[in-house]
Short mmCIF file of C-alpha atoms in Angstrom, two decimals:
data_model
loop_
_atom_site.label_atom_id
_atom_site.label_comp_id
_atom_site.label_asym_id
_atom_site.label_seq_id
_atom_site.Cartn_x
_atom_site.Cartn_y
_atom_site.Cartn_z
CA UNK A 1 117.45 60.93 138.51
CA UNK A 2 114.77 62.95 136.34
CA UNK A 3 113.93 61.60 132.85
CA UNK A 4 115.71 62.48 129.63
CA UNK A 5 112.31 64.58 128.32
CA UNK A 6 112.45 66.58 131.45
CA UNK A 7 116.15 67.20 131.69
CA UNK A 8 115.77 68.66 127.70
CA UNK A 9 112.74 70.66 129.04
CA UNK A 10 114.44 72.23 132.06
CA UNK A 11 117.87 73.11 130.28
CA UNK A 12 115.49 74.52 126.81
CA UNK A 13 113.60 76.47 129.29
CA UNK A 14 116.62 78.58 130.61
CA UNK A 15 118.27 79.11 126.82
CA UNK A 16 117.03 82.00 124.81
CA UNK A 17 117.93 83.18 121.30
CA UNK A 18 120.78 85.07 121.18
CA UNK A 19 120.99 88.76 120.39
CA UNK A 20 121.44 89.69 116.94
CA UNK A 21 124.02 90.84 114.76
CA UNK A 22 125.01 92.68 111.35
CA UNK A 23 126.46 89.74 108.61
CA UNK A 24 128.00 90.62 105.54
CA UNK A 25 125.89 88.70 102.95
CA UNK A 26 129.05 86.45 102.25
CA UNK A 27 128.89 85.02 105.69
CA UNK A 28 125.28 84.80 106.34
CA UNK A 29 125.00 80.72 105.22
CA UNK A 30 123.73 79.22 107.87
CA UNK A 31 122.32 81.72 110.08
CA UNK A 32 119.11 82.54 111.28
CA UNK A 33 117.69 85.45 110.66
CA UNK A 34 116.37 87.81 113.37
CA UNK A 35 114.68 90.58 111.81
CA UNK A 36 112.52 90.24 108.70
CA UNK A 37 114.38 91.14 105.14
CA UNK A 38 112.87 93.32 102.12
CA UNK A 39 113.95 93.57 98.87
CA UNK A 40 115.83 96.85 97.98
CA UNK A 41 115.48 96.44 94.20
CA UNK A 42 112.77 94.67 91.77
CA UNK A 43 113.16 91.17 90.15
CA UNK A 44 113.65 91.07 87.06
CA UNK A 45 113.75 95.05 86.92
CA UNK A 46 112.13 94.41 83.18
CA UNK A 47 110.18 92.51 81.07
CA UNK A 48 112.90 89.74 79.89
CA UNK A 49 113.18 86.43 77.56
CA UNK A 50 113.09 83.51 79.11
CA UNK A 51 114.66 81.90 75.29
CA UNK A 52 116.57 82.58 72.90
CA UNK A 53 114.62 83.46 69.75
CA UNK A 54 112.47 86.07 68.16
CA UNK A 55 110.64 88.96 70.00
CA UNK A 56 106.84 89.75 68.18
CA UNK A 57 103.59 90.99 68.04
CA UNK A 58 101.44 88.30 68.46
CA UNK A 59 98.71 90.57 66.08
CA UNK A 60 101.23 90.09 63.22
CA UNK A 61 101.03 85.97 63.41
CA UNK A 62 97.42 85.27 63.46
CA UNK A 63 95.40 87.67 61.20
CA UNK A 64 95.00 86.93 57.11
CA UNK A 65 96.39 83.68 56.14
CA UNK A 66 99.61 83.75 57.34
CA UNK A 67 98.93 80.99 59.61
CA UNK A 68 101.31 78.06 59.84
CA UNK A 69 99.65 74.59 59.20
CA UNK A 70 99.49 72.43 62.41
CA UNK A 71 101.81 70.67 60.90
CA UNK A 72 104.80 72.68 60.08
CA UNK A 73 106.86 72.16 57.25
CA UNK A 74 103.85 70.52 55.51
CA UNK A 75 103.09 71.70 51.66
CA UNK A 76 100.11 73.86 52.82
CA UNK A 77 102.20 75.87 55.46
CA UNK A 78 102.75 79.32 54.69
CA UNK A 79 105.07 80.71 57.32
CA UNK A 80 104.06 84.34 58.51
CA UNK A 81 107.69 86.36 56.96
CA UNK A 82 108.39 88.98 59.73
CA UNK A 83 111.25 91.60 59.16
CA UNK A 84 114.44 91.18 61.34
CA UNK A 85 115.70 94.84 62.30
CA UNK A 86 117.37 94.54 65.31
CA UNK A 87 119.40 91.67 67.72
CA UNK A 88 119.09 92.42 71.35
CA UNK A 89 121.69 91.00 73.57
CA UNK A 90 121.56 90.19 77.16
CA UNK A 91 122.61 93.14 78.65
CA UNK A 92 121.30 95.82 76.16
CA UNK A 93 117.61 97.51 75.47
CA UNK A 94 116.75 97.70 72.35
CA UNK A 95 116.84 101.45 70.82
CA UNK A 96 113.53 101.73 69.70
CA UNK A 97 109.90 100.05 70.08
CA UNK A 98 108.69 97.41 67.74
CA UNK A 99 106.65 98.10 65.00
CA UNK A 100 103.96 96.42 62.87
CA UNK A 101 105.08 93.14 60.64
CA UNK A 102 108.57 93.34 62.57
CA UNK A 103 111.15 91.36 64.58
CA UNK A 104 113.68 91.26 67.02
CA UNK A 105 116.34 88.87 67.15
CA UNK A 106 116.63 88.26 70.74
CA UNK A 107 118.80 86.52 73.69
CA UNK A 108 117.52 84.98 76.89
CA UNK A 109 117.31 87.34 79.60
CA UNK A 110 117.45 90.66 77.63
CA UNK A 111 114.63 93.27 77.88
CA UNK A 112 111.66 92.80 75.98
CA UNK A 113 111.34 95.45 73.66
CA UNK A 114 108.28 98.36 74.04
CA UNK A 115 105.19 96.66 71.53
CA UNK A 116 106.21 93.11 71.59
CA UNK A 117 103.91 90.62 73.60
CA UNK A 118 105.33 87.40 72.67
CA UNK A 119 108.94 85.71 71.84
CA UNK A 120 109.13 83.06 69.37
CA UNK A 121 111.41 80.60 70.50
CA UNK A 122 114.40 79.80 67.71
CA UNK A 123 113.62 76.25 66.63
CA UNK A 124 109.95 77.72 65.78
CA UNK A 125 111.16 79.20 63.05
CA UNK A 126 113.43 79.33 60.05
CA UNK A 127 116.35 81.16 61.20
CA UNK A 128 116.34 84.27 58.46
CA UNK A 129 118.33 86.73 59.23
CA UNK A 130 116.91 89.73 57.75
CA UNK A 131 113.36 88.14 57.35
CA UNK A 132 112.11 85.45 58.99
CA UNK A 133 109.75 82.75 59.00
CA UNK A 134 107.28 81.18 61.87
CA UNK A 135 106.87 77.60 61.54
CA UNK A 136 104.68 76.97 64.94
CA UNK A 137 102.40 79.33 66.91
CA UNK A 138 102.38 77.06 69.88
CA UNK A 139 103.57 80.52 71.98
CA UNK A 140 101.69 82.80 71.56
CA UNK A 141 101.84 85.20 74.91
CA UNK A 142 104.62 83.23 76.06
CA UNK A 143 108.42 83.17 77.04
CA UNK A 144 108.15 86.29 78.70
CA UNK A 145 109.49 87.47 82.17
CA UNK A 146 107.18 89.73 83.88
CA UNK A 147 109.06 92.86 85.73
CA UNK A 148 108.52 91.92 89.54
CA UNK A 149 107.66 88.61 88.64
CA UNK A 150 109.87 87.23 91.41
CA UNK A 151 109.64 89.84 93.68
CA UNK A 152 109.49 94.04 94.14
CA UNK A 153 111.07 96.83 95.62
CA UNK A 154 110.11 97.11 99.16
CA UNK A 155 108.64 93.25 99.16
CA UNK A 156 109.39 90.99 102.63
CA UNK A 157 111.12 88.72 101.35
CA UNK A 158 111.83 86.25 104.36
CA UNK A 159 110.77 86.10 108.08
CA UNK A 160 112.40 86.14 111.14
CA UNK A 161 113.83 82.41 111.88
CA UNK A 162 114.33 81.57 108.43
CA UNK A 163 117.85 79.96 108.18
CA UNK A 164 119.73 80.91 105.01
CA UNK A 165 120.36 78.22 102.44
CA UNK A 166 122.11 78.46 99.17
CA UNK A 167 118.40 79.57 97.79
CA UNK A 168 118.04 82.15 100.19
CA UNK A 169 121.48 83.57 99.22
CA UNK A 170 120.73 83.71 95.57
CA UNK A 171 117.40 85.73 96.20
CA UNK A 172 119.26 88.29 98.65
CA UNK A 173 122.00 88.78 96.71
CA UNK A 174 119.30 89.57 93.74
CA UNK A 175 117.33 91.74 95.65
CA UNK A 176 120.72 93.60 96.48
CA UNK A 177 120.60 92.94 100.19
CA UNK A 178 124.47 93.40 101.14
CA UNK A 179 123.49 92.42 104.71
CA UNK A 180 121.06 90.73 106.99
CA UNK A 181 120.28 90.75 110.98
CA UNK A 182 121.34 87.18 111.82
CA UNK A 183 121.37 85.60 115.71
CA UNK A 184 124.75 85.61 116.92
CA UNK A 185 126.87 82.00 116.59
CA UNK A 186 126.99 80.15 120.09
CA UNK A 187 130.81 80.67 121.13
CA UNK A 188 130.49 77.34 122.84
CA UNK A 189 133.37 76.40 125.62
CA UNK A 190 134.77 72.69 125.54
CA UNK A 191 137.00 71.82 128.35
CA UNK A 192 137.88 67.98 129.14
CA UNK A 193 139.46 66.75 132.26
CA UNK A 194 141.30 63.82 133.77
CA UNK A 195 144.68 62.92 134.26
CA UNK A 196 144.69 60.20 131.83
CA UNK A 197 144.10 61.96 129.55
CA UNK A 198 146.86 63.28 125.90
CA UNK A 199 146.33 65.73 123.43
CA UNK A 200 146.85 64.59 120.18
CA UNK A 201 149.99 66.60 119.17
CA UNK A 202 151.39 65.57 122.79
CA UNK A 203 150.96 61.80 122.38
CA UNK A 204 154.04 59.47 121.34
CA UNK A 205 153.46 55.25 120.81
CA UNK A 206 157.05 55.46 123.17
CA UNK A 207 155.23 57.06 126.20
CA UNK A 208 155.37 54.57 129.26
CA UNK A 209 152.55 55.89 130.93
CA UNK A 210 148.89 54.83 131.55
CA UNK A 211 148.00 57.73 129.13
CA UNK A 212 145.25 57.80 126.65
CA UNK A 213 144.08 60.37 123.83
CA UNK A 214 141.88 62.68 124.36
CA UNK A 215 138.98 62.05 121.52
CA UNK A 216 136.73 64.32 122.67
CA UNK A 217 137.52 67.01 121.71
CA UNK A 218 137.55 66.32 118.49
CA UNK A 219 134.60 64.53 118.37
CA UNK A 220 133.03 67.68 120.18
CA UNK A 221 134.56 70.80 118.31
CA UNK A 222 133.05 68.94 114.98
CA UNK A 223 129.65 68.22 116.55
CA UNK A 224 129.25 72.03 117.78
CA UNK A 225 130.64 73.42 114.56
CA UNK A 226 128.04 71.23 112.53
CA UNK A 227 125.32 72.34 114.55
CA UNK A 228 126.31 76.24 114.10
CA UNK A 229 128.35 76.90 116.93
CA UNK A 230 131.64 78.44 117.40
CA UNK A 231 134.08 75.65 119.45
CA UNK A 232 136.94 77.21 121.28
CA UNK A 233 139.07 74.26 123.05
CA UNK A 234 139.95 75.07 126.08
CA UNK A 235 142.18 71.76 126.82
CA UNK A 236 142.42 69.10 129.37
CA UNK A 237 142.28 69.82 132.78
CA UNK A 238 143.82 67.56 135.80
CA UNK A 239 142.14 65.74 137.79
CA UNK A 240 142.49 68.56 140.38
CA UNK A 241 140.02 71.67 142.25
CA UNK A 242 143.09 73.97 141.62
CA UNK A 243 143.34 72.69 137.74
CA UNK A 244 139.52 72.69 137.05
CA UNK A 245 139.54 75.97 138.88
CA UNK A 246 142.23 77.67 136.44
CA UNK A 247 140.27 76.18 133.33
CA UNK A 248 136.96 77.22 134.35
CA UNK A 249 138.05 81.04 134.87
CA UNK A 250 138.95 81.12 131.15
CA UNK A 251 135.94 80.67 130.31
CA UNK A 252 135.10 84.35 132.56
CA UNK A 253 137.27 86.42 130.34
CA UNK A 254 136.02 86.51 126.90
CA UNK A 255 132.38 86.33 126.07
CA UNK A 256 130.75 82.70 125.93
CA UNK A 257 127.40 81.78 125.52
CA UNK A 258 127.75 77.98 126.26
CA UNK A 259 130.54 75.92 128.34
CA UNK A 260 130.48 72.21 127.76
CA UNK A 261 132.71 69.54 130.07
CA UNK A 262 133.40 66.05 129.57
CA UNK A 263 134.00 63.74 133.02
CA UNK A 264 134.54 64.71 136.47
CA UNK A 265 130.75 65.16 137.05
CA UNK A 266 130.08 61.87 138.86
CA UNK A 267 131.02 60.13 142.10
CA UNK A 268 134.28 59.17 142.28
CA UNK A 269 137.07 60.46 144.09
CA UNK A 270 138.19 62.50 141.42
CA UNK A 271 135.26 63.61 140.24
CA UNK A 272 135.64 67.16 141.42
CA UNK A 273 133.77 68.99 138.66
CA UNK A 274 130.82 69.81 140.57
CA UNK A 275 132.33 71.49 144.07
CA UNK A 276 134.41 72.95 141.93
CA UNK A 277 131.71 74.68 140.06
CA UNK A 278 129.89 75.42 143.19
CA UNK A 279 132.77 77.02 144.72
CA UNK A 280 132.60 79.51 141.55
CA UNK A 281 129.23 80.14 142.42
CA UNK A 282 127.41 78.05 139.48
CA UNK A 283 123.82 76.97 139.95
CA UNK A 284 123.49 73.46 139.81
CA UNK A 285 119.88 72.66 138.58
CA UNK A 286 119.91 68.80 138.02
CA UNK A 287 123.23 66.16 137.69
CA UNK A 288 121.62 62.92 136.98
CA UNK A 289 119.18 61.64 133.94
CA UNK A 290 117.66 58.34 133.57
CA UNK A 291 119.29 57.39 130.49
CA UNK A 292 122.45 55.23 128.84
CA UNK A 293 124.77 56.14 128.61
CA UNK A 294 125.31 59.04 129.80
CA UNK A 295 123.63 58.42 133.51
CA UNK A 296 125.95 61.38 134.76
CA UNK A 297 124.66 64.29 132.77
CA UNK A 298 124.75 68.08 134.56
CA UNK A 299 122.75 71.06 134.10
CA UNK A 300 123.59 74.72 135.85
CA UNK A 301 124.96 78.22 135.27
CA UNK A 302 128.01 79.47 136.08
CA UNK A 303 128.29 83.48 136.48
CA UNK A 304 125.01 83.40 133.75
CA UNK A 305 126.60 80.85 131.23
CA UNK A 306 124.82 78.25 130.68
CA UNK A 307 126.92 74.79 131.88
CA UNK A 308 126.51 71.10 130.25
CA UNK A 309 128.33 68.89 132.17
CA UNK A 310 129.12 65.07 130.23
CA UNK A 311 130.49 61.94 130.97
CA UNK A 312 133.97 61.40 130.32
CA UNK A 313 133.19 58.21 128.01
CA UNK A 314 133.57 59.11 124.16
CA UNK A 315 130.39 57.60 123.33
CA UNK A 316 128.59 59.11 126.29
CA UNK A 317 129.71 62.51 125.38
CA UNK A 318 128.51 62.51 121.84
CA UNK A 319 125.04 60.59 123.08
CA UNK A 320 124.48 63.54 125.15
CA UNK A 321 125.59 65.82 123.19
CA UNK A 322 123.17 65.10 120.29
CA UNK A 323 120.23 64.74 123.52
CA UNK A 324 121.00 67.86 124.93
CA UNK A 325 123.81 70.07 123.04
CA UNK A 326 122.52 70.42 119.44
CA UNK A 327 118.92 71.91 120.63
CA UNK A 328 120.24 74.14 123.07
CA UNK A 329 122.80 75.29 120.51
CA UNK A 330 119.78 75.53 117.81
CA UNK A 331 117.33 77.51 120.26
CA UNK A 332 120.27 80.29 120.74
CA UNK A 333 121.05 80.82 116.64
CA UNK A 334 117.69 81.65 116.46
CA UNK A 335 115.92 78.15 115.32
CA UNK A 336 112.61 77.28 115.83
CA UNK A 337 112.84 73.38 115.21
CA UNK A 338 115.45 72.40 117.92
CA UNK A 339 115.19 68.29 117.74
CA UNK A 340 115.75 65.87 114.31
CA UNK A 341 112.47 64.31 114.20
CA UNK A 342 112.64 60.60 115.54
CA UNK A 343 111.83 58.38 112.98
CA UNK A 344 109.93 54.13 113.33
CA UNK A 345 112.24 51.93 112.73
CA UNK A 346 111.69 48.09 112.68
CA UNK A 347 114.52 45.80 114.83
CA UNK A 348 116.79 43.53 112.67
CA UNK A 349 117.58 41.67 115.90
CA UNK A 350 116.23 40.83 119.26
CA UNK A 351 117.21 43.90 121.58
CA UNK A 352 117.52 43.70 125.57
CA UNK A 353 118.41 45.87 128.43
CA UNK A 354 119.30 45.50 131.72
CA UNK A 355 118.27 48.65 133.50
CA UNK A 356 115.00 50.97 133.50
CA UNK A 357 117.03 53.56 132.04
CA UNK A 358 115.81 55.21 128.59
CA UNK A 359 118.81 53.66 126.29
CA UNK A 360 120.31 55.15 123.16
CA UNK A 361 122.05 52.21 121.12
CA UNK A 362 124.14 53.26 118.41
CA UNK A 363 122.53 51.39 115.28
CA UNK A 364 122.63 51.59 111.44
CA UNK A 365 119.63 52.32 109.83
CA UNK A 366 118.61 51.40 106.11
CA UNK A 367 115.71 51.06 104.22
CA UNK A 368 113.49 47.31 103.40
CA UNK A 369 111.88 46.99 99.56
CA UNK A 370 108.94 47.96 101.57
CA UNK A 371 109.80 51.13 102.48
CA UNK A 372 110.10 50.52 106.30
CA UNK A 373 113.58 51.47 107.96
CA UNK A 374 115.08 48.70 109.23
CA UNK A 375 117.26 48.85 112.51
CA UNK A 376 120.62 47.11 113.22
CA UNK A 377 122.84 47.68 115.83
CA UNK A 378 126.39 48.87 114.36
CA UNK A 379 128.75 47.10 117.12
CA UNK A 380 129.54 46.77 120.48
CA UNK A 381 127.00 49.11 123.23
CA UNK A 382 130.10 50.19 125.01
CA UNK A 383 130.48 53.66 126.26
CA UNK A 384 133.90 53.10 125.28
CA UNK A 385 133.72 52.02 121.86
CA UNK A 386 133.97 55.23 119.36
CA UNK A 387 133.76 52.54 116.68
CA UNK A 388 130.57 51.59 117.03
CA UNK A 389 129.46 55.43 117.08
CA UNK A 390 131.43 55.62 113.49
CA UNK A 391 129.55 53.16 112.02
CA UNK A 392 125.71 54.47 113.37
CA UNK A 393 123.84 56.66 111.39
CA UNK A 394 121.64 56.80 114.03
CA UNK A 395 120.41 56.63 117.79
CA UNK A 396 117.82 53.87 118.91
CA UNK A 397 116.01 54.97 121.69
CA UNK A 398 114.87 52.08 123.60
CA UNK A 399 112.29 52.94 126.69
CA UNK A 400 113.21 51.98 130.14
CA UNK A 401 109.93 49.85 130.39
CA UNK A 402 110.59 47.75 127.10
CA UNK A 403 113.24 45.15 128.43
CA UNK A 404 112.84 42.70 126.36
CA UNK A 405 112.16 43.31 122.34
CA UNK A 406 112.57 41.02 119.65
CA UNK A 407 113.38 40.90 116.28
CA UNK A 408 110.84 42.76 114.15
CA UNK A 409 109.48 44.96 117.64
CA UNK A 410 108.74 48.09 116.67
CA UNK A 411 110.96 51.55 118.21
CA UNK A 412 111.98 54.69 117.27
CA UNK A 413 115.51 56.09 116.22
CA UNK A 414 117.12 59.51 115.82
CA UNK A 415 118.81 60.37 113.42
CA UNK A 416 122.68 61.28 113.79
CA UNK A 417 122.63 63.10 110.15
CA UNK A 418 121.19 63.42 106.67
CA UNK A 419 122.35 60.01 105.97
CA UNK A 420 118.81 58.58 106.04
CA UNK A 421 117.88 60.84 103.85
CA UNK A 422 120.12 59.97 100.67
CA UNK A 423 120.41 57.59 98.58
CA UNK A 424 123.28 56.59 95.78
CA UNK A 425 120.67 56.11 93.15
CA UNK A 426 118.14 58.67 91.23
CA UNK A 427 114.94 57.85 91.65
CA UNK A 428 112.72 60.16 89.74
CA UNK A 429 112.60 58.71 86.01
#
C-alpha cells in the first residue's frame, strides 16, 4: 500500500492541462482560460452619468453669491438658477456643448456633454424645467464616468487560468469579446461492473433475483459534471474478461481524456479488472492506498488515457472520487488550485478506528457561537451506506496514527461543497 498523499502525487504528476479550444462566449461559464484575453473596445466608450440629474459647469455654482446656504432650503439660501436647454437620454449625445450659466437635464449612463465637469444629482435641486435651482453643492466634480474608467481598447483583461464566473462574463461581453481560448472539458469515461448489479430503467420491485441498483453511476456522472467534466456512461459490465474487455474498447473509439471504473479492482475471484486491463496493454502504476474506505484504489494508463480504478462500494467510490477524481479533473480544465482546502474542525463525539489506515468519515459540519466548526458524524461508517454520504457535508480525515480521539480532539475535514460556506441568515447589518 502507498499513502493517500503519495497516490494524489503520482496520479497529479502524469495529468496535464488539456489542449485548448475556441468557446463561444455563451458557453464559456466555467472554463478556464488558456490564453490571456484583451479588450477589443473601451469601457465606458464616453464620459457618462452615473445619476440621474443635471449636467453643469461647476464655474457657474461657486462664483458671486449664488451659493446655497449649508443648509438648504433655509431663508438665507439663494439657489444658483441655471438654464435648462436640453434633456439627454441614455442612448443619445447631446447636439451641442454646454455653455456658460446652462444645464442639461440628464439620465444615468448617457454621455456627458463637451464643457460640463460635474452632474448635479436630482434631489439637489428644485426640479425646474426650463430653469433650475441648486439646493446643495455637496458634488462638485462628481457623478461622472470617466471614458476607460473600467478598462481600454487593447487592455489584458484576464490571465491564463482564470475560470470564468458570472463577473467575468459581464466584463467580456462589455469589452465585446465574442470568444475566448478555454481548456478543453475532461470527456471522462464511467464504466461499472458486476453481475449484481441493475440499471435503473431495468429494475422492477417483482424481479426474483439477487439484483441490486446500480447507484453509481449516478452518483458519479453528477460528481464529474460538478467538477467540469463531461460524463459519458458507458454501463455495467459482467463480471467477466470477455465483458470488461468489450466495455473497455469503447472507451478506444472516440476521444477520452479520463476513464473511471467502479469494482473489480481487488482480490476476489471476480475481480478481473486488472488482467483485464493488462491484457489491453494498460500501465498499472499503483492498486492499493492506505486509506478507508476505499483500500482498493488503481492508478494506470490504458493506450495513453489516464485510468482510475474504484471500489465497487457507493460510498467508497464517491470517497475516492473526491481524493483523487475532482483534482485530476481540475488540473486538465486548466485549474491551478486542484484540492478544497481542508478545514479544523473540533469532534462532537469520541472518534475511534481500528486500522492504521488514513480514514475519511462522512460527518456534518456546522459552526459553535464561537466560531469554531464543530464535527459530527452524519450516520453509520459503512461503505455501504449512501445515506450517511447524503447527510455529510463533509469528509473527516482521521490519521492512521490517531486511534483513539475523544470528544473535543482536534482534526481536519474536507469539504464535500459550498455548504460550509453559507448560511440562511444575513449577516452584514
Amino acid at each position: 500500500m502507498i499513502t493517500v498523499g503519495e497516490a494524489s502525487a503520482r496520479i497529479l504528476r502524469k495529468v496535464q492541462p488539456l489542449d485548448a479550444e475556441a468557446v463561444p462566449l455563451e458557453r464559456a461559464a466555467g472554463r478556464v482560460l488558456a490564453d490571456s484575453t484583451v479588450a477589443n473596445t473601451t469601457s465606458p466608450p464616453w464620459d457618462n452619468s452615473s445619476m440621474d440629474g443635471y449636467a453643469v459647469r461647476s464655474s457657474d455654482l461657486v462664483t458671486g453669491n449664488n451659493v446655497p446656504s449649508p443648509r438648504p432650503g433655509s431663508s438665507d439660501s439663494v439657489p444658483p438658477q441655471l438654464k435648462v436647454v436640453a434633456t439627454i437620454a441614455a442612448g443619445q449625445h447631446a447636439l451641442r456643448p454646454l455653455g456658460a450659466g446652462e444645464a442639461m437635464r440628464i439620465m444615468t449612463g448617457a454621455p456627458i456633454p463637451l464643457g460640463a465637469d460635474t452632474v448635479i444629482r436630482i434631489e439637489d435641486t428644485d426640479r425646474g424645467a426650463e430653469r433650475v435651482g441648486v439646493t446643495d453643492l455637496r458634488d462638485l466634480g462628481r457623478n461622472i464616468r470617466r471614458a476607460g474608467e473600467d478598462f481600454i481598447k487593447g487592455q489584458t483583461l484576464f490571465e491564463p487560468g482564470t475560470e470564468i464566473r458570472a463577473a467575468h462574463l459581464g466584463v467580456l461581453a462589455a469589452a465585446a469579446v465574442r470568444d475566448v481560448r478555454a481548456h478543453r472539458k475532461p470527456r471522462v469515461a464511467i464504466l461499472s461492473s458486476g453481475d449484481e448489479l441493475v440499471e435503473l430503467r431495468e429494475y422492477s420491485p417483482a424481479d426474483s433475483t439477487a439484483r441490486i441498483i446500480n447507484a453509481n453511476s449516478w452518483t458519479l456522472r453528477e460528481l464529474i459534471t460538478d467538477t467540469g467534466g463531461e460524463p459519458v456512461d458507458l454501463g455495467v459490465a459482467a463480471d467477466s474478461p470477455v465483458a470488461l474487455r468489450e466495455k473497455l474498447e469503447l472507451t478506444q473509439h472516440e476521444r477520452f481524456d479520463l476513464i473511471i471504473t467502479s469494482a473489480g479492482v481487488s482480490v476476489g475471484d471476480l475481480d478481473h479488472m486488472r488482467s483485464v486491463f493488462a491484457e489491453m496493454g494498460g500501465e498499472l502504476d499503483f492498486w492499493r492506498v492506505r486509506m478507508r474506505p476505499g483500500a482498493p484504489m488503481a492508478f494506470g494508463t490504458l493506450r495513453g488515457i489516464p485510468w482510475l480504478g474504484f471500489s465497487g462500494n457507493p460510498v467508497s467510490a464517491m470517497v475516492s472520487f473526491e481524493v483523487f477524481a475532482r483534482p485530476v479533473i481540475r488540473k486538465m480544465s486548466g485549474h491551478e488550485k486542484l484540492h478544497r482546502a481542508l478545514i479544523p474542525v473540533r469532534l462532537a463525539e469520541p472518534v475511534e478506528i481500528a486500522t492504521p489506515l488514513t480514514h475519511f468519515l462522512r460527518a456534518s459540519v456546522t459552526r459553535a457561537d464561537d466560531g469554531a466548526y464543530i464535527a459530527h458524524l452524519s450516520g453509520s461508517q459503512s461503505s455501504a451506506v449512501l445515506t450517511a454520504m447524503a447527510r455529510a457535508n463533509a469528509l473527516l480525515v482521521v490519521p492512521a496514527e490517531s486511534a483513539s480521539n475523544p470528544a473535543g480532539t482536534m482534526l481536519n475535514a474536507l469539504p464535500l461543497s459550498d455548504d460550509l460556506g453559507m448560511t440562511s441568515q444575513f449577516a452584514i447589518q
